[in-house]
């Protein structure tokens, strides 16, 4: 992005949108595995008669897909996407913007990373 921006710093809106996009993609990839892991852990606390007796996380993943359909692996996706987007904006965009502001205040050119010890 810096090359596309002719060497100038990337503006905060672009950083924010990039953080939101990467957060939502990560959540879409991770949610099915998180669902399988939670089901595996919750199965051990269920009454013996109600247990599904998953062997491992991939067994929970496969059986959930076969028994309830692929949609069951994406339950709760919308709030998780909002969480992932806000976390990434907070961690990536705000951190990078703060780093640029501090570099300007300290007269650090930051051409190949910070020249001042961090």
Short mmCIF file of C-alpha atoms in Angstrom, two decimals:
data_model
loop_
_atom_site.label_atom_id
_atom_site.label_comp_id
_atom_site.label_asym_id
_atom_site.label_seq_id
_atom_site.Cartn_x
_atom_site.Cartn_y
_atom_site.Cartn_z
CA UNK A 1 0.00 0.00 0.00
CA UNK A 2 2.87 2.37 0.72
CA UNK A 3 4.21 1.82 -2.82
CA UNK A 4 0.76 2.52 -4.27
CA UNK A 5 0.62 5.65 -2.12
CA UNK A 6 3.91 6.93 -3.65
CA UNK A 7 5.84 6.43 -0.39
CA UNK A 8 3.51 8.55 1.71
CA UNK A 9 1.99 7.17 4.91
CA UNK A 10 -1.30 5.34 4.52
CA UNK A 11 -4.25 7.38 5.77
CA UNK A 12 -6.23 6.29 8.83
CA UNK A 13 -9.37 5.42 6.84
CA UNK A 14 -7.43 2.96 4.68
CA UNK A 15 -5.83 1.43 7.78
CA UNK A 16 -9.26 1.14 9.41
CA UNK A 17 -10.82 -0.52 6.37
CA UNK A 18 -7.85 -2.88 6.07
CA UNK A 19 -8.18 -3.83 9.74
CA UNK A 20 -11.91 -4.41 9.37
CA UNK A 21 -11.45 -6.58 6.28
CA UNK A 22 -8.68 -8.70 7.81
CA UNK A 23 -10.64 -9.11 11.05
CA UNK A 24 -13.77 -10.30 9.28
CA UNK A 25 -11.84 -12.73 7.07
CA UNK A 26 -10.05 -14.19 10.08
CA UNK A 27 -13.32 -14.68 11.95
CA UNK A 28 -14.95 -16.39 8.96
CA UNK A 29 -12.04 -18.84 8.81
CA UNK A 30 -11.78 -19.42 12.56
CA UNK A 31 -15.43 -19.63 13.64
CA UNK A 32 -16.08 -23.24 12.51
CA UNK A 33 -13.04 -24.46 14.43
CA UNK A 34 -14.01 -22.43 17.48
CA UNK A 35 -17.52 -23.96 17.41
CA UNK A 36 -16.03 -27.45 17.19
CA UNK A 37 -13.64 -26.75 20.07
CA UNK A 38 -16.40 -25.35 22.30
CA UNK A 39 -18.63 -28.34 21.58
CA UNK A 40 -15.79 -30.71 22.39
CA UNK A 41 -15.12 -28.99 25.70
CA UNK A 42 -18.80 -28.69 26.62
CA UNK A 43 -19.38 -32.37 25.86
CA UNK A 44 -17.23 -33.41 28.81
CA UNK A 45 -19.44 -31.41 31.19
CA UNK A 46 -22.77 -32.71 29.88
CA UNK A 47 -24.61 -35.49 31.70
CA UNK A 48 -23.37 -38.91 30.60
CA UNK A 49 -26.65 -39.75 28.85
CA UNK A 50 -26.49 -36.55 26.75
CA UNK A 51 -22.83 -36.71 25.73
CA UNK A 52 -21.89 -36.98 22.09
CA UNK A 53 -18.50 -38.53 22.94
CA UNK A 54 -16.39 -36.63 20.43
CA UNK A 55 -12.97 -38.23 19.97
CA UNK A 56 -11.11 -35.01 19.06
CA UNK A 57 -11.78 -31.54 17.67
CA UNK A 58 -11.86 -32.75 14.06
CA UNK A 59 -14.40 -35.43 14.99
CA UNK A 60 -16.58 -32.69 16.49
CA UNK A 61 -16.09 -30.63 13.35
CA UNK A 62 -17.03 -33.46 10.98
CA UNK A 63 -19.95 -34.80 13.03
CA UNK A 64 -21.44 -31.34 13.53
CA UNK A 65 -21.31 -30.79 9.77
CA UNK A 66 -22.89 -34.17 9.00
CA UNK A 67 -25.57 -34.07 11.70
CA UNK A 68 -26.60 -30.39 11.66
CA UNK A 69 -25.31 -29.04 8.36
CA UNK A 70 -22.56 -26.58 7.58
CA UNK A 71 -24.61 -23.68 8.97
CA UNK A 72 -24.19 -25.03 12.50
CA UNK A 73 -20.48 -24.23 12.27
CA UNK A 74 -21.27 -20.57 11.68
CA UNK A 75 -23.68 -19.95 14.55
CA UNK A 76 -22.90 -16.59 16.13
CA UNK A 77 -20.90 -15.40 13.14
CA UNK A 78 -22.29 -11.83 12.97
CA UNK A 79 -21.31 -10.76 16.51
CA UNK A 80 -17.94 -12.47 16.10
CA UNK A 81 -17.31 -10.55 12.88
CA UNK A 82 -18.06 -7.29 14.67
CA UNK A 83 -15.71 -8.29 17.48
CA UNK A 84 -12.95 -9.31 15.06
CA UNK A 85 -13.30 -6.10 13.08
CA UNK A 86 -13.17 -3.88 16.15
CA UNK A 87 -10.23 -5.79 17.64
CA UNK A 88 -8.22 -5.50 14.44
CA UNK A 89 -8.99 -1.82 13.99
CA UNK A 90 -7.94 -1.22 17.58
CA UNK A 91 -4.77 -3.27 17.32
CA UNK A 92 -3.62 -2.57 13.77
CA UNK A 93 -4.93 0.80 12.63
CA UNK A 94 -4.72 2.64 15.95
CA UNK A 95 -1.29 1.21 16.77
CA UNK A 96 0.12 2.14 13.38
CA UNK A 97 -1.37 5.64 13.56
CA UNK A 98 0.00 6.17 17.07
CA UNK A 99 3.42 4.96 15.92
CA UNK A 100 3.41 7.54 13.09
CA UNK A 101 2.39 10.35 15.44
CA UNK A 102 5.09 9.46 17.96
CA UNK A 103 7.67 9.27 15.16
CA UNK A 104 6.69 12.78 14.00
CA UNK A 105 6.92 14.16 17.54
CA UNK A 106 10.37 12.60 18.02
CA UNK A 107 11.56 13.53 14.51
CA UNK A 108 12.13 9.87 13.66
CA UNK A 109 12.01 9.39 9.85
CA UNK A 110 10.96 5.69 10.16
CA UNK A 111 12.16 4.83 6.65
CA UNK A 112 13.05 1.21 7.48
CA UNK A 113 11.41 0.87 10.86
CA UNK A 114 11.98 3.06 13.89
CA UNK A 115 15.49 4.43 14.32
CA UNK A 116 14.95 5.16 17.98
CA UNK A 117 15.14 2.19 20.37
CA UNK A 118 11.73 0.95 21.40
#
